Amino acid sequence: MLYSKLFGKTVKAYPKDEIAVNAKLLLKAGFIDKLMAGSYTLLPLGRLVERKIEEIVRQEMNATGAQEVLMPLLHPKTIWNETGRWESAKEVMYQFAKDDKEYALSFTHEEIVMDLIRKHIAGRKDLPVKIYHFSTKFRDEPRAKSGLLRGREFIMKDLYSAHENKEDMMKYYAVVTEAYMKTFARLNLEVRKVEASGGVFTKEHTREFQVLAEGGEDTIYFCDQCDFAQNKEIFTGKEKDTCPKCQKGKIISAKAIEVGNIFPLGTYYAEKMNVLFADVQGNRKPVWLASYGIGITRLIATIAEVFHDDRGLIWPEAVAPFPIHLVGLDLKDETINSKVHNVYKVLEENNIDVLFDDRTEASAGEKFSDVDLIGIPYRLVVSKRTGEQIEFKKRNEKTTTLLDLSSIISKIKA
Ligand code: ATP
Ligand code: MG
């Protein structure tokens, strides 16, 4: 991608009301644009990061045996009335009337999934069902001040599983827990499994996946020695207490970002919506439902909150929009100009995606500060000073080295 042609470049001025680190960095670096509070466009750079996160999540969901679908975002009032959530979840939902009918924009999909399941399963042999999708959720969030951490519309991966009994549900629940830990590790995020209450979803305790970060809206209490961790809302102790689980460690509290949440919902939804299957004796029984969310756009923000310095973003390689940011300097010199264009061409021919700063008017200083702001893992420079070689630098290191193109290619491919 030629930087001169990229839609959505780095900007000096950004909306004054932004206070969140992720929003400031992503706006300045040209990854997002703000429409209104809690509502953002993913510009090409932002969308590239989103697609990479999505693909990692997809691979790990598929590995659990789940299948991808795509469910509607516009829901009739009647389906929400079946569980009573048209009333009980009113505050969070965008509800509206059109002609003589009422609708809501999707804030979650349990009811839609249950409707699908009751139409598509005949008996026990069709269970378990494991389906997921990536789609937009709309929520009337009163505190939409945290950039992509809390949108009024945002992209979620939501997985739903339906089972013939509790044991089977809990077995898969454990499989998904592991898949989540693997997913977050691939995103370079250190995640804690935290117990919390289920809000409008369930009375049972749920499991949240929390990333320690200053910019987080949640507070968690956890043990400095074992895996004990609880959300502030349910933890009854205080800091420095002895850990109630291992009786050895001390409790610490920290700000954290919830990047995922899983709920063992049970038979409540199936009972309300008549989602039944015939067991071995031929008795009709409700299915056991669990749901599992991951905040895809919140993950972009979380990575920005965790990986940056005072000069800009520092993307982990797995999700960087491009692995390489190629900078051409002294481009009015014909020889240098054709040399750097050739480097670009060879990298592309080797299937290495490159953001190539091909601007002739921008100064070296401007180009370097844009590189640091955008935060692509590897910087390559071709200039009068680099001779037959290319300058190579990692975003998170200070040292530069001169290398030839073929060793750069093998380095990147490794
Ligand atoms: P929170 O407590 O932060 O409001 P939640 O418990 O409402 O989250 P879920 O309904 O479980 O969240 O949604 C699954 C995941 O979707 C969350 O773990 C989070 O990563 C993400 N998410 C939830 N609300 C938002 C939002 N307003 N903007 C961006 N991502 C969100
Ligand atoms: Mg919420």
Coordinates of C-alpha atoms and ligand atoms in Angstrom, one line a residue:
M1 CA 0.0 0.0 0.0
L2 CA 1.4 3.4 -1.0
Y3 CA 1.0 5.8 1.9
S4 CA 0.3 8.6 -0.6
K5 CA -2.8 6.7 -1.7
L6 CA -3.9 5.5 1.8
F7 CA -7.3 6.8 2.8
G8 CA -7.1 8.0 6.4
K9 CA -3.7 9.4 7.2
T10 CA -2.1 10.5 10.5
V11 CA -3.7 13.7 11.8
K12 CA -2.6 16.5 14.1
A13 CA -6.0 17.6 15.3
Y14 CA -8.5 15.2 16.8
P15 CA -11.8 15.6 18.7
K16 CA -11.1 17.6 21.9
D17 CA -13.5 15.6 24.0
E18 CA -11.5 12.4 23.7
I19 CA -9.9 11.4 27.0
A20 CA -9.1 7.7 26.4
V21 CA -5.6 6.8 25.4
N22 CA -6.8 4.3 22.8
A23 CA -9.1 6.8 21.1
K24 CA -6.4 9.6 21.0
L25 CA -3.8 7.2 19.6
L26 CA -6.1 5.5 17.1
L27 CA -7.5 8.8 15.9
K28 CA -4.1 10.5 15.6
A29 CA -2.6 7.6 13.8
G30 CA -5.4 7.3 11.2
F31 CA -7.0 4.0 12.3
I32 CA -10.4 5.3 13.2
D33 CA -12.7 8.3 12.7
K34 CA -15.3 9.5 15.2
L35 CA -18.9 10.1 14.1
M36 CA -20.3 10.8 17.6
A37 CA -19.8 9.6 21.2
G38 CA -19.3 5.8 21.1
S39 CA -19.5 5.6 17.3
Y40 CA -16.5 5.2 15.1
T41 CA -15.5 4.3 11.6
L42 CA -12.7 1.8 11.2
L43 CA -10.5 3.4 8.5
P44 CA -8.4 1.1 6.3
L45 CA -5.6 0.7 8.8
G46 CA -8.1 0.0 11.6
R47 CA -10.0 -2.5 9.5
L48 CA -6.8 -4.4 8.7
V49 CA -6.2 -4.8 12.4
E50 CA -9.8 -5.8 13.0
R51 CA -9.6 -8.5 10.3
K52 CA -6.4 -10.0 11.8
I53 CA -8.0 -10.2 15.2
E54 CA -11.2 -11.6 13.7
E55 CA -9.2 -14.3 11.9
I56 CA -7.4 -15.5 15.0
V57 CA -10.7 -15.7 16.9
R58 CA -12.3 -17.5 14.0
Q59 CA -9.5 -20.1 13.9
E60 CA -9.8 -20.8 17.6
M61 CA -13.6 -21.0 17.5
N62 CA -13.5 -23.4 14.6
A63 CA -11.0 -25.5 16.5
T64 CA -13.6 -26.1 19.2
G65 CA -16.0 -27.5 16.6
A66 CA -18.1 -24.4 16.3
Q67 CA -19.6 -23.3 13.0
E68 CA -19.9 -19.7 11.7
V69 CA -23.2 -18.1 10.8
L70 CA -24.5 -14.5 10.4
M71 CA -27.6 -13.5 12.2
P72 CA -29.8 -10.4 11.6
L73 CA -29.3 -7.1 13.5
L74 CA -32.9 -6.0 13.2
H75 CA -35.2 -7.9 15.5
P76 CA -39.0 -7.9 15.9
K77 CA -40.4 -7.0 19.4
T78 CA -42.2 -10.4 19.5
I79 CA -39.0 -12.4 19.8
W80 CA -37.9 -10.3 22.8
N81 CA -41.3 -10.6 24.4
E82 CA -40.9 -14.4 24.6
T83 CA -38.3 -14.0 27.3
G84 CA -39.5 -10.7 28.8
R85 CA -36.3 -9.0 27.8
W86 CA -38.1 -6.3 25.7
E87 CA -39.0 -4.9 29.1
S88 CA -36.1 -6.1 31.4
A89 CA -33.3 -5.0 29.0
K90 CA -35.0 -1.8 27.8
E91 CA -32.3 0.5 29.1
V92 CA -29.6 -1.0 27.0
M93 CA -31.6 -1.7 23.8
Y94 CA -32.3 0.7 21.0
Q95 CA -36.0 0.1 20.5
F96 CA -38.2 1.9 17.9
A97 CA -41.5 1.8 16.1
K98 CA -41.9 1.9 12.3
D99 CA -45.4 2.0 10.7
D100 CA -47.4 -0.2 13.1
K101 CA -44.6 -2.5 14.2
E102 CA -41.9 -2.3 16.9
Y103 CA -38.3 -3.4 16.5
A104 CA -34.9 -3.4 18.3
L105 CA -31.4 -3.3 17.1
S106 CA -29.4 -6.3 18.3
F107 CA -27.7 -5.9 21.6
T108 CA -27.1 -9.7 21.9
H109 CA -28.5 -12.8 20.2
E110 CA -29.7 -15.5 22.7
E111 CA -33.3 -15.1 21.6
I112 CA -32.4 -15.3 17.9
V113 CA -30.3 -18.3 18.4
M114 CA -33.0 -20.1 20.4
D115 CA -35.5 -19.4 17.6
L116 CA -33.0 -21.0 15.1
I117 CA -32.4 -24.0 17.3
R118 CA -36.1 -24.8 17.8
K119 CA -36.6 -24.7 14.1
H120 CA -33.5 -26.8 13.2
I121 CA -33.2 -29.5 15.7
A122 CA -35.4 -32.6 15.8
G123 CA -34.0 -34.7 18.6
R124 CA -31.0 -35.6 20.8
K125 CA -28.9 -36.6 17.8
D126 CA -28.8 -32.9 16.7
L127 CA -27.2 -31.8 19.9
P128 CA -24.9 -30.1 20.8
V129 CA -25.3 -27.1 18.6
K130 CA -22.3 -24.7 18.5
I131 CA -22.7 -21.6 16.4
Y132 CA -21.1 -18.2 16.4
H133 CA -20.9 -15.0 14.4
F134 CA -19.0 -11.7 14.1
S135 CA -21.5 -8.8 14.0
T136 CA -22.4 -5.4 15.3
K137 CA -24.0 -5.0 18.7
F138 CA -26.0 -1.8 19.5
R139 CA -26.1 -0.8 23.2
D140 CA -27.3 2.5 24.7
E141 CA -24.2 2.8 26.9
P142 CA -24.4 5.8 29.3
R143 CA -20.6 5.9 29.7
A144 CA -19.4 6.0 26.1
K145 CA -16.3 8.0 26.9
S146 CA -13.6 5.3 26.4
G147 CA -13.1 5.3 22.7
L148 CA -13.3 1.8 21.2
L149 CA -13.4 0.2 24.6
R150 CA -17.1 1.1 25.0
G151 CA -19.0 1.8 21.8
R152 CA -22.7 2.4 21.4
E153 CA -22.2 0.1 18.4
F154 CA -19.3 -2.3 18.3
I155 CA -18.2 -5.6 16.8
M156 CA -18.5 -8.7 18.9
K157 CA -17.9 -12.4 18.3
D158 CA -20.7 -14.2 20.0
L159 CA -20.8 -18.0 20.3
Y160 CA -23.8 -20.0 21.5
S161 CA -23.9 -23.6 22.5
A162 CA -27.0 -25.8 23.2
H163 CA -26.7 -29.2 25.0
E164 CA -28.8 -32.0 26.2
N165 CA -27.6 -31.7 29.8
K166 CA -25.6 -29.6 32.2
E167 CA -22.6 -32.0 32.1
D168 CA -22.2 -31.6 28.3
M169 CA -22.6 -27.8 28.6
M170 CA -19.9 -27.6 31.3
K171 CA -17.6 -29.8 29.3
Y172 CA -17.8 -27.5 26.3
Y173 CA -17.7 -24.4 28.6
A174 CA -14.2 -25.6 29.7
V175 CA -13.2 -26.2 26.0
V176 CA -14.2 -22.6 25.1
T177 CA -12.4 -21.3 28.2
E178 CA -9.2 -22.9 26.9
A179 CA -9.8 -21.6 23.4
Y180 CA -10.2 -18.1 24.8
M181 CA -6.9 -18.3 26.7
K182 CA -5.2 -19.4 23.5
T183 CA -6.8 -16.7 21.5
F184 CA -5.7 -13.9 23.9
A185 CA -2.2 -15.4 24.1
R186 CA -2.0 -15.2 20.3
L187 CA -2.9 -11.5 20.6
N188 CA 0.0 -11.1 23.1
L189 CA -2.4 -10.2 25.9
E190 CA -2.0 -11.5 29.4
V191 CA -5.5 -12.3 30.6
R192 CA -6.9 -13.3 34.0
K193 CA -10.0 -15.4 34.4
V194 CA -12.3 -13.6 36.8
E195 CA -15.5 -14.5 38.5
A196 CA -18.3 -12.0 38.2
S197 CA -22.1 -11.7 38.3
G198 CA -24.1 -12.2 35.1
G199 CA -26.1 -8.9 34.9
V200 CA -29.1 -9.0 32.5
F201 CA -28.0 -12.4 31.3
T202 CA -28.1 -14.8 34.2
K203 CA -28.3 -15.1 37.9
E204 CA -25.4 -17.5 37.9
H205 CA -21.8 -16.4 38.2
T206 CA -20.0 -15.9 34.9
R207 CA -16.4 -15.9 33.9
E208 CA -14.8 -12.7 32.6
F209 CA -11.5 -12.5 30.8
Q210 CA -9.7 -9.4 32.0
V211 CA -6.5 -7.7 30.8
L212 CA -4.7 -5.5 33.4
A213 CA -4.5 -2.0 32.0
E214 CA -4.5 1.5 33.5
G215 CA -7.3 2.6 31.1
G216 CA -9.6 -0.2 32.2
E217 CA -13.1 0.6 33.6
D218 CA -13.2 -2.5 35.8
T219 CA -11.4 -3.2 39.0
I220 CA -10.4 -6.7 39.8
Y221 CA -9.0 -8.3 42.9
F222 CA -6.6 -11.1 42.4
C223 CA -4.0 -13.2 44.2
D224 CA -0.3 -12.5 43.7
Q225 CA 0.4 -16.3 43.8
C226 CA -2.5 -18.4 42.6
D227 CA -5.2 -17.9 39.9
F228 CA -7.8 -16.5 42.3
A229 CA -9.5 -13.4 40.7
Q230 CA -12.9 -11.7 41.3
N231 CA -14.6 -8.6 40.0
K232 CA -15.0 -5.7 42.4
E233 CA -18.8 -6.1 42.3
I234 CA -18.7 -9.5 44.0
F235 CA -15.4 -9.6 45.9
T236 CA -16.2 -9.1 49.6
G237 CA -12.6 -8.7 50.9
K238 CA -10.0 -6.0 50.5
E239 CA -6.5 -5.4 49.3
K240 CA -3.7 -7.1 51.3
D241 CA -6.1 -9.8 52.6
T242 CA -4.7 -13.3 52.6
C243 CA -6.0 -15.1 49.5
P244 CA -9.2 -17.0 50.3
K245 CA -8.2 -19.8 47.8
C246 CA -4.6 -20.7 48.4
Q247 CA -4.3 -19.1 51.9
K248 CA -0.8 -18.1 51.0
G249 CA -0.8 -15.2 48.6
K250 CA -1.9 -11.6 49.1
I251 CA -4.8 -9.9 47.3
I252 CA -4.0 -7.0 45.0
S253 CA -6.4 -4.8 43.1
A254 CA -5.9 -3.3 39.6
K255 CA -7.8 -1.7 36.8
A256 CA -8.7 -4.1 34.0
I257 CA -10.4 -4.3 30.7
E258 CA -13.0 -7.1 30.1
V259 CA -12.2 -8.5 26.7
G260 CA -14.4 -11.6 26.9
N261 CA -17.2 -13.1 29.0
I262 CA -18.8 -16.5 29.1
F263 CA -22.1 -17.4 30.6
P264 CA -23.5 -20.9 31.5
L265 CA -27.1 -19.8 31.1
G266 CA -28.8 -23.2 31.7
T267 CA -32.4 -24.0 30.7
Y268 CA -34.0 -20.6 31.4
Y269 CA -34.2 -19.4 27.7
A270 CA -35.3 -22.9 26.4
E271 CA -38.1 -23.0 28.9
K272 CA -39.3 -19.5 28.0
M273 CA -39.0 -20.1 24.3
N274 CA -40.0 -23.8 24.2
V275 CA -36.8 -25.1 22.8
L276 CA -37.2 -28.8 23.5
F277 CA -35.7 -32.1 22.4
A278 CA -36.8 -35.7 23.0
D279 CA -34.5 -37.6 25.3
V280 CA -33.9 -41.4 25.2
Q281 CA -37.2 -42.1 27.0
G282 CA -39.0 -39.8 24.6
N283 CA -39.5 -37.1 27.2
R284 CA -39.4 -33.5 25.9
K285 CA -36.8 -31.5 27.7
P286 CA -35.4 -28.0 27.4
V287 CA -31.9 -27.6 26.0
W288 CA -29.0 -26.2 28.1
L289 CA -27.7 -22.9 26.7
A290 CA -24.4 -21.2 27.2
S291 CA -23.1 -18.0 25.5
Y292 CA -19.6 -16.7 25.0
G293 CA -18.6 -13.2 23.9
I294 CA -15.4 -11.5 22.8
G295 CA -15.3 -7.8 22.1
I296 CA -13.5 -7.5 18.8
T297 CA -13.3 -3.7 18.5
R298 CA -12.7 -3.5 22.3
L299 CA -9.6 -5.8 21.6
I300 CA -8.2 -3.2 19.1
A301 CA -8.5 -0.6 21.9
T302 CA -7.1 -2.9 24.5
I303 CA -4.0 -3.6 22.4
A304 CA -3.6 0.1 21.9
E305 CA -3.9 0.8 25.6
V306 CA -1.4 -1.9 26.5
F307 CA 1.1 -1.5 23.6
H308 CA 2.2 2.1 23.1
D309 CA 4.8 4.6 24.2
D310 CA 4.9 8.4 24.1
R311 CA 5.5 8.4 20.4
G312 CA 2.7 6.1 19.4
L313 CA 1.3 2.6 18.9
I314 CA 3.4 -0.6 19.0
W315 CA 1.4 -3.3 17.3
P316 CA 2.2 -7.0 18.1
E317 CA 3.1 -8.7 14.9
A318 CA 0.1 -10.9 14.9
V319 CA -2.3 -8.0 14.5
A320 CA -0.2 -5.2 12.9
P321 CA -1.9 -3.7 9.8
F322 CA 1.3 -4.4 7.9
P323 CA 4.5 -6.1 9.0
I324 CA 6.7 -3.5 7.3
H325 CA 6.7 0.2 7.0
L326 CA 9.1 1.1 4.2
V327 CA 10.3 4.7 4.2
G328 CA 11.9 6.3 1.1
L329 CA 14.0 9.4 1.7
D330 CA 15.6 11.7 -0.8
L331 CA 13.0 10.7 -3.3
K332 CA 13.7 13.6 -5.7
D333 CA 16.9 11.7 -6.5
E334 CA 16.0 9.4 -9.4
T335 CA 18.4 6.6 -8.4
I336 CA 17.1 6.4 -4.8
N337 CA 13.5 6.7 -6.0
S338 CA 13.8 3.8 -8.4
K339 CA 15.7 1.7 -5.8
V340 CA 13.1 2.1 -3.1
H341 CA 10.3 1.4 -5.6
N342 CA 12.1 -1.8 -6.5
V343 CA 12.4 -2.8 -2.8
Y344 CA 8.7 -2.3 -2.5
K345 CA 8.0 -4.4 -5.6
V346 CA 10.3 -7.3 -4.5
L347 CA 8.7 -7.4 -1.0
E348 CA 5.2 -7.6 -2.5
E349 CA 6.4 -10.3 -4.9
N350 CA 7.5 -12.2 -1.8
N351 CA 4.0 -11.9 -0.4
I352 CA 5.1 -9.5 2.4
D353 CA 2.6 -6.7 2.9
V354 CA 4.2 -3.3 3.1
L355 CA 3.0 0.2 3.9
F356 CA 5.4 2.3 1.7
D357 CA 5.8 6.0 2.5
D358 CA 6.4 7.2 -1.0
R359 CA 5.7 10.9 -0.3
T360 CA 8.2 13.2 -2.1
E361 CA 7.3 16.4 -0.2
A362 CA 7.3 15.2 3.5
S363 CA 10.5 15.6 5.5
A364 CA 12.4 12.7 7.0
G365 CA 11.4 13.9 10.5
E366 CA 7.7 13.9 9.5
K367 CA 8.0 10.4 8.0
F368 CA 9.8 9.0 11.1
S369 CA 7.3 10.4 13.5
D370 CA 4.5 8.9 11.4
V371 CA 6.2 5.5 11.5
D372 CA 6.4 5.7 15.3
L373 CA 2.8 6.9 15.6
I374 CA 1.4 4.2 13.3
G375 CA 3.4 1.5 15.1
I376 CA 4.1 -1.1 12.5
P377 CA 6.7 -3.7 13.8
Y378 CA 9.5 -3.2 11.3
R379 CA 10.8 0.0 9.7
L380 CA 12.9 -0.1 6.6
V381 CA 14.7 3.0 5.2
V382 CA 16.1 3.6 1.8
S383 CA 18.0 6.9 1.4
K384 CA 21.2 8.4 0.0
R385 CA 23.0 7.2 3.2
T386 CA 22.0 3.6 3.0
G387 CA 24.0 2.8 -0.2
E388 CA 23.4 -0.6 -1.6
Q389 CA 21.8 -1.7 1.7
I390 CA 18.6 -1.0 3.6
E391 CA 18.3 0.3 7.1
F392 CA 16.3 -2.1 9.4
K393 CA 14.8 -1.1 12.8
K394 CA 12.2 -2.7 15.1
R395 CA 9.5 -0.3 16.4
N396 CA 10.2 -1.3 20.0
E397 CA 14.0 -1.1 19.8
K398 CA 16.4 1.8 19.3
T399 CA 19.1 0.1 17.3
T400 CA 19.3 0.2 13.5
T401 CA 21.2 -2.2 11.3
L402 CA 22.1 -2.2 7.6
L403 CA 21.0 -5.3 5.8
D404 CA 20.5 -6.5 2.2
L405 CA 17.1 -7.1 0.9
S406 CA 17.3 -10.9 0.8
S407 CA 18.3 -11.2 4.5
I408 CA 15.4 -8.8 5.4
I409 CA 13.0 -11.1 3.5
S410 CA 14.2 -14.2 5.3
K411 CA 14.1 -12.3 8.7
I412 CA 10.5 -11.3 8.1
K413 CA 9.4 -14.7 6.8
A414 CA 11.0 -16.4 9.9
Ligands
ATP1 P1 -19.2 -4.5 30.2 O1 -19.3 -5.0 31.6 O2 -17.9 -4.0 29.8 O3 -20.3 -3.6 29.8 P2 -20.7 -6.7 29.2 O4 -20.7 -7.6 30.4 O5 -21.9 -5.9 29.0 O6 -19.4 -5.8 29.2 P3 -21.0 -8.9 27.3 O7 -22.4 -8.6 27.1 O8 -20.6 -10.1 27.9 O9 -20.3 -7.6 27.9 O10 -20.3 -8.8 25.9 C1 -19.2 -9.6 25.5 C2 -18.0 -8.8 25.2 O11 -18.3 -7.7 24.3 C3 -17.4 -8.1 26.5 O12 -16.6 -9.0 27.2 C4 -16.7 -6.9 25.8 O13 -15.4 -7.4 25.4 C5 -17.5 -6.6 24.6 N1 -18.3 -5.4 24.9 C6 -19.4 -5.3 25.7 N2 -19.9 -4.1 25.6 C7 -19.1 -3.3 24.8 C8 -19.2 -2.0 24.3 N3 -20.1 -1.2 24.7 N4 -18.2 -1.6 23.4 C9 -17.3 -2.5 23.0 N5 -17.2 -3.8 23.4 C10 -18.1 -4.2 24.3
MG2 MG -22.3 -3.9 29.3

